[in-house]
CSV table of C-alpha atoms in Angstrom, one decimal:
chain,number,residue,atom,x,y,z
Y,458,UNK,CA,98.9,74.8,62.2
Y,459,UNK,CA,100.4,72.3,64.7
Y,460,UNK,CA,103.2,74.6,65.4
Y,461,UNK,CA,100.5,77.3,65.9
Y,462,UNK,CA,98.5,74.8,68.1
Y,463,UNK,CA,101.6,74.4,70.0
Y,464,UNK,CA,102.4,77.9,70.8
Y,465,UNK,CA,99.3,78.7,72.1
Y,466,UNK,CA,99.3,75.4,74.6
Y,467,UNK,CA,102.2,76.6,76.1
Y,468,UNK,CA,101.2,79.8,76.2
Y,469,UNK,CA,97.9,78.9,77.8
Y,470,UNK,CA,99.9,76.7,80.5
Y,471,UNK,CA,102.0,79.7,81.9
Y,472,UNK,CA,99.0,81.6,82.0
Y,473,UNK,CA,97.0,79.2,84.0
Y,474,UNK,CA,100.4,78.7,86.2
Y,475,UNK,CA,100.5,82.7,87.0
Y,476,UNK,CA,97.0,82.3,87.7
Y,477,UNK,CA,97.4,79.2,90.4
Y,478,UNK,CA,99.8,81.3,92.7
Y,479,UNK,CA,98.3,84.5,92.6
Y,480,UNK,CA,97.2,85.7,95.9
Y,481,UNK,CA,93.5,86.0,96.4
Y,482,UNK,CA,91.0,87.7,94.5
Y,483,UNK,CA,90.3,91.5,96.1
Y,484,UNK,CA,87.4,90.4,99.0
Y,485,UNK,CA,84.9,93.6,99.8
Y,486,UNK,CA,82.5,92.9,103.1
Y,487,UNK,CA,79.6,94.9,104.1
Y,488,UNK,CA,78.7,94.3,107.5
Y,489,UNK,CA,74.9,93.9,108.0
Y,490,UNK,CA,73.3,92.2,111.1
Y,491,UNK,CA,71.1,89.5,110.6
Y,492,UNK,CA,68.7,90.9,113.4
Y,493,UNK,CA,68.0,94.0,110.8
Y,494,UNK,CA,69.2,93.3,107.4
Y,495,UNK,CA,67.3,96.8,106.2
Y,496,UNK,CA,68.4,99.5,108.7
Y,497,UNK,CA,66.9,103.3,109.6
Y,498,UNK,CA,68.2,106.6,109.4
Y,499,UNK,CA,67.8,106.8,113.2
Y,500,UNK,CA,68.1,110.6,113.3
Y,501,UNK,CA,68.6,113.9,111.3
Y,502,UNK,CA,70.7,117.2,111.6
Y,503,UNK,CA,72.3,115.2,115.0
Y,504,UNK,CA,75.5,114.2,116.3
Y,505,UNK,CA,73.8,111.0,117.6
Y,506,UNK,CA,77.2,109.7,119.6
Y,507,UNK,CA,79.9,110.3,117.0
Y,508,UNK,CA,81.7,112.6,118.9
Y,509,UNK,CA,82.7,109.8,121.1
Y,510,UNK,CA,82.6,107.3,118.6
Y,511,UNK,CA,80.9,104.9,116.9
Y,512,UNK,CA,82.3,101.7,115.3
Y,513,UNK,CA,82.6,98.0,116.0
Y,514,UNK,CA,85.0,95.5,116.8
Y,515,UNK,CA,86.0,92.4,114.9
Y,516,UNK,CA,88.0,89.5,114.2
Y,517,UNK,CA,88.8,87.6,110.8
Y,518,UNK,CA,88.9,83.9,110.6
Y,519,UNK,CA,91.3,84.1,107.8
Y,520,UNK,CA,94.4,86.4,107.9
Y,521,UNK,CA,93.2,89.6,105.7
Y,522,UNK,CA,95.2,92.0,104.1
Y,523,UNK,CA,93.4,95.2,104.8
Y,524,UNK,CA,93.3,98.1,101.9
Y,525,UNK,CA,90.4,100.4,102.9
Y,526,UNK,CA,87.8,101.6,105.2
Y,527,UNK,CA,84.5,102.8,105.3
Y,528,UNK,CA,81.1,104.4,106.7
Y,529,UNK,CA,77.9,104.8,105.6
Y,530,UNK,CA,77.3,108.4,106.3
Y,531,UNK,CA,75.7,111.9,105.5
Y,532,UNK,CA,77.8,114.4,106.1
Y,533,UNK,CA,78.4,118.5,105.0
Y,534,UNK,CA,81.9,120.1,105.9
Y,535,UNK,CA,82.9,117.8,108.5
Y,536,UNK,CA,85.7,116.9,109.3
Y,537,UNK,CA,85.4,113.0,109.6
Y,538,UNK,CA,87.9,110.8,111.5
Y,539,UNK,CA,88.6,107.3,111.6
Y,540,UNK,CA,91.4,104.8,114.4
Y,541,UNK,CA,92.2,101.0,113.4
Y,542,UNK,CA,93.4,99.3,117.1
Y,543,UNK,CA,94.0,96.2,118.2
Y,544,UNK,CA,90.8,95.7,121.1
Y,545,UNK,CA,92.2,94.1,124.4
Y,546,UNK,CA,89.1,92.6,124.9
Y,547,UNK,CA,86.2,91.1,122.7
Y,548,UNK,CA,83.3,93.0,124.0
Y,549,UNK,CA,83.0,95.3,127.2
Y,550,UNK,CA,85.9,97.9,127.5
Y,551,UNK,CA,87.6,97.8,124.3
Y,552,UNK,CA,89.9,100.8,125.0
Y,553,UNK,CA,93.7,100.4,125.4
Y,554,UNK,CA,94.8,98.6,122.8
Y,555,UNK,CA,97.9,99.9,120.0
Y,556,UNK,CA,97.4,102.0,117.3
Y,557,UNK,CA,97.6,100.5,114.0
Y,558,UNK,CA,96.0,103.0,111.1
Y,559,UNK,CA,94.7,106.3,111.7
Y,560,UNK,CA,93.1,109.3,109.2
Y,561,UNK,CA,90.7,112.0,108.7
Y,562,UNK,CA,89.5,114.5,106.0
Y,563,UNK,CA,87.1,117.1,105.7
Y,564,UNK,CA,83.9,115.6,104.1
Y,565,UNK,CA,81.0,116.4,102.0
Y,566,UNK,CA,78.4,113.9,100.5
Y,567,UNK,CA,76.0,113.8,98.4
Y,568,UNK,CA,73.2,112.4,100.7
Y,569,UNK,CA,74.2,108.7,101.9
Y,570,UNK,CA,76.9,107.2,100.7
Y,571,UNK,CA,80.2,105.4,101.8
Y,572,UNK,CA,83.2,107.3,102.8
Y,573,UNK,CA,86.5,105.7,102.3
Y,574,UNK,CA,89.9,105.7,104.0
Y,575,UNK,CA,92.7,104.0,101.9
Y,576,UNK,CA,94.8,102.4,104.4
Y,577,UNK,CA,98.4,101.4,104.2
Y,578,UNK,CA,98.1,97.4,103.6
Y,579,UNK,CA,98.0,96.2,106.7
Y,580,UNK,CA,97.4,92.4,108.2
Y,581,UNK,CA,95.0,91.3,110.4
Y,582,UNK,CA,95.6,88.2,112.4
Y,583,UNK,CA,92.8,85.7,112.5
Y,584,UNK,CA,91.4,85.7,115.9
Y,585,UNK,CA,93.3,88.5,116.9
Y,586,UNK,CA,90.2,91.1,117.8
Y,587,UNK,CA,90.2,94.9,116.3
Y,588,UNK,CA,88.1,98.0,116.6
Y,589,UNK,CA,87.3,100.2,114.2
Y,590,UNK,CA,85.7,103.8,115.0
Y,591,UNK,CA,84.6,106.6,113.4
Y,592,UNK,CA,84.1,110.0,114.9
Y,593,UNK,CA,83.2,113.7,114.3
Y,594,UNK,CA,82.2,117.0,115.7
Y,595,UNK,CA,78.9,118.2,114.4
Y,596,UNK,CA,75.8,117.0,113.3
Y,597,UNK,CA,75.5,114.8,110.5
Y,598,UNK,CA,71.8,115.7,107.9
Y,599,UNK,CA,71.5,111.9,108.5
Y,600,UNK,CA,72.3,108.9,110.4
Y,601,UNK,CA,72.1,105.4,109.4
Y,602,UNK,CA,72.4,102.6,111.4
Y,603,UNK,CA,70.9,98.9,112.0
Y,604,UNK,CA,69.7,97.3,115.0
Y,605,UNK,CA,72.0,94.7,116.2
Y,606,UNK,CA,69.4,93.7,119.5
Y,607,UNK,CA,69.9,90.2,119.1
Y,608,UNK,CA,72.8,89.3,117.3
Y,609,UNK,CA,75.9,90.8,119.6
Y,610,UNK,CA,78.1,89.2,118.4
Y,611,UNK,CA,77.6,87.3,114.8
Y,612,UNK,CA,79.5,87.1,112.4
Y,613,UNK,CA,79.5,87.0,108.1
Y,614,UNK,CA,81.8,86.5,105.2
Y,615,UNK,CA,85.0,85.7,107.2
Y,616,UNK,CA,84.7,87.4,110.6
Y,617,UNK,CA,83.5,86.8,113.6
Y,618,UNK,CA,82.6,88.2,117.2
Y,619,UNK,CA,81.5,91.3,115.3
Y,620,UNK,CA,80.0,93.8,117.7
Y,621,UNK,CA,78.3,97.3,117.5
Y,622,UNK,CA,80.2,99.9,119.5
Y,623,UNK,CA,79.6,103.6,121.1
Y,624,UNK,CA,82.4,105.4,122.6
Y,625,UNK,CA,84.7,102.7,124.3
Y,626,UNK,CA,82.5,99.9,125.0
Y,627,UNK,CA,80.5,97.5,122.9
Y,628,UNK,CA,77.0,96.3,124.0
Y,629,UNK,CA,75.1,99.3,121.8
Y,630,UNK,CA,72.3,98.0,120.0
Y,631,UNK,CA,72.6,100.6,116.9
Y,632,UNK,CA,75.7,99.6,114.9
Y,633,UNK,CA,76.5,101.6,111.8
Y,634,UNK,CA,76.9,100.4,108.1
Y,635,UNK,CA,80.7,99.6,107.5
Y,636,UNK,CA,83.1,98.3,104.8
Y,637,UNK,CA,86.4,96.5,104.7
Y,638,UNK,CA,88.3,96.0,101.5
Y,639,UNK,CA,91.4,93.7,100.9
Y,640,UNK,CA,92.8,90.6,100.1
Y,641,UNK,CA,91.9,87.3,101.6
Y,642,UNK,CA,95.4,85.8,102.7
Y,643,UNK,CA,96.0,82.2,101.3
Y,644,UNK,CA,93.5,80.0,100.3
Y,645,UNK,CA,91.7,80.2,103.9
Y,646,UNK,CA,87.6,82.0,102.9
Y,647,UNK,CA,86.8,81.8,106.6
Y,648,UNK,CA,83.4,81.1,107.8
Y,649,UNK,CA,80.2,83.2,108.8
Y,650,UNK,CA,76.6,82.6,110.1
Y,651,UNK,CA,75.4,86.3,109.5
Y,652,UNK,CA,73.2,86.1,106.9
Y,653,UNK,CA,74.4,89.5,105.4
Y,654,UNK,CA,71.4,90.0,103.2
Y,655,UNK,CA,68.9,92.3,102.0
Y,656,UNK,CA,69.1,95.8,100.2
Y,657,UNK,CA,72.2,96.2,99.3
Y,658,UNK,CA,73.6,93.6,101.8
Y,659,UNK,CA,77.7,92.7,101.5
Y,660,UNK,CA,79.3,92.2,98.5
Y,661,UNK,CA,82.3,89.8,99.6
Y,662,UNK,CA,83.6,87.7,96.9
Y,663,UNK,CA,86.6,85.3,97.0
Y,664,UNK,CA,86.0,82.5,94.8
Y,665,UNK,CA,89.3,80.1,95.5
Y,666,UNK,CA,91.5,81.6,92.8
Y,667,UNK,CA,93.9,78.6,93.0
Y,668,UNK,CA,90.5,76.4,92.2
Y,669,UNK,CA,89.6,78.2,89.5
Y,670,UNK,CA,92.8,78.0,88.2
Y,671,UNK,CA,93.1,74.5,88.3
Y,672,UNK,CA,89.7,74.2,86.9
Y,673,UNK,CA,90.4,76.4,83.6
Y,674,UNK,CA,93.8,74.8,83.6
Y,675,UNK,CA,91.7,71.0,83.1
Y,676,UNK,CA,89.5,72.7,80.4
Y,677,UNK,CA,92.3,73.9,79.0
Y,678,UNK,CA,94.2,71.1,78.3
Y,679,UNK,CA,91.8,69.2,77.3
Y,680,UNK,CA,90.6,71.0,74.7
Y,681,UNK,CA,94.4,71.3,73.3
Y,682,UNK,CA,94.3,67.7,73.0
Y,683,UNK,CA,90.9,67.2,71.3
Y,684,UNK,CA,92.2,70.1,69.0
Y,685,UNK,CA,95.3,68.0,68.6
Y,686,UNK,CA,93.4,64.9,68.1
Y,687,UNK,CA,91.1,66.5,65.6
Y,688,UNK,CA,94.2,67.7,62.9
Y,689,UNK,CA,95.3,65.9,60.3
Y,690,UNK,CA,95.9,62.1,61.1
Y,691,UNK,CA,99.8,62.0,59.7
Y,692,UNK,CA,101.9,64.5,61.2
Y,693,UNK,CA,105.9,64.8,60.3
Y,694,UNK,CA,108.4,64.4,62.7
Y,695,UNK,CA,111.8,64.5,62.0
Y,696,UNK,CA,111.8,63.1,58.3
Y,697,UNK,CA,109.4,60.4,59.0
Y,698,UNK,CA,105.7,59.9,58.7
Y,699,UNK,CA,103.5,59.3,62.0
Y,700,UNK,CA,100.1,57.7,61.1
Y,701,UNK,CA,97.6,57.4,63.2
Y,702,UNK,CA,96.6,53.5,63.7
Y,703,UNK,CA,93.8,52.4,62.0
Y,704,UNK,CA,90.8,50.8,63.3
């Protein structure tokens, strides 16, 4: 039984270990202004500005290992498109700046619903400033967005100076509904005022998983000694008998 004991002590040490230096749990963010936590569908069977562009731009307080992309959209046979750049400038003319992830694919929904772009992983910077835009010919059967009029920028779950954009500028009140998916970089979970809430607001997750570790590595080992503590009072070592003192 001790030896049994034993064995699964060290193997719940090396477990917890792993688990202390794994990189961050997988983060998912839905972007949702606090000005208009619900959103519209703001037009049907309408391009409404997509064939120029419509996107935001961003910056993460924490270094973020990007993994995927998305839009909230409504779409039959069209061919959707979507460019990841580094934005020269915050807000105003954000056009200009390098290439960094590009795709498209012909797309057909099933009323609303997110389309996603895997990405390459790719790091962002904190406080380096991005855009991210979407575009397509055609009309879309519907098109969602949410009324950023005031709250250009805010920011939520990790990033900041997050601002609607139309084309090549910012300053647009109507900002579509967007995901990022990836990996929070180090132990950093950034900051955010936006409050992010409301239908089905962000999902964005990243408890510390170094903390947690730490914390089921305590419960852990304490409860391999109190199992130790609770076995039989002599135990044999080498030839000789240990017994506990008595009191």
């Amino acid at each position: 039984m001790t030896k049994q004991l034993g064995a699964f002590c060290r193997a719940f040490v090396g477990f917890a270990g792993i688990a202390a230096i794994s990189p961050a749990l997988a983060a998912e963010v839905i972007f949702v202004p606090p000005s208009d936590t619900v959103g519209m569908v703001y037009s049907t069977n309408n391009n409404d500005g997509y064939a120029n562009g419509r996107g935001m731009v961003f910056t993460p307080t924490s270094d973020f290992n990007l993994t995927n992309v998305a839009v909230y959209q409504d779409l039959t046979n069209i061919n959707l498109n979507y460019t990841l750049r580094i934005a020269p400038d915050a807000s105003g003319y954000i056009f200009g700046g390098a290439l960094l992830a590009s795709g498209s694919k012909m797309v057909s929904t099933t009323g609303l619903e997110f389309v996603d772009f895997a990405v390459p992983t790719l790091k962002l910077t904190a406080g380096t400033y991005y855009w991210l835009n979407f575009e397509f010919v055609g009309n879309s059967n519907q098109t969602f967005l949410y009324n950023q009029t005031g709250a250009e920028p805010y920011a939520q779950d990790g990033f900041a100076g997050i601002d609607g954009t139309q084309g090549i500028f910012t300053l647009n009140f109507g900002i579509p509904r967007m995901r990022l998916t990836g990996d929070v970089v180090g132990t950093g979970s950034g900051s955010g005022t936006g409050s992010g809430s409301g239908g089905s607001g962000p999902v964005s997750g990243v408890p510390e998983p170094a903390n947690w570790a730490l914390m089921i590595f305590g419960f852990g080992l304490t409860g391999c000694a109190l199992r130790a503590r609770k076995g039989a009072g002599t135990i044999s070592q080498r030839g000789f008998a240990l017994t506990s003192p008595s009191t």
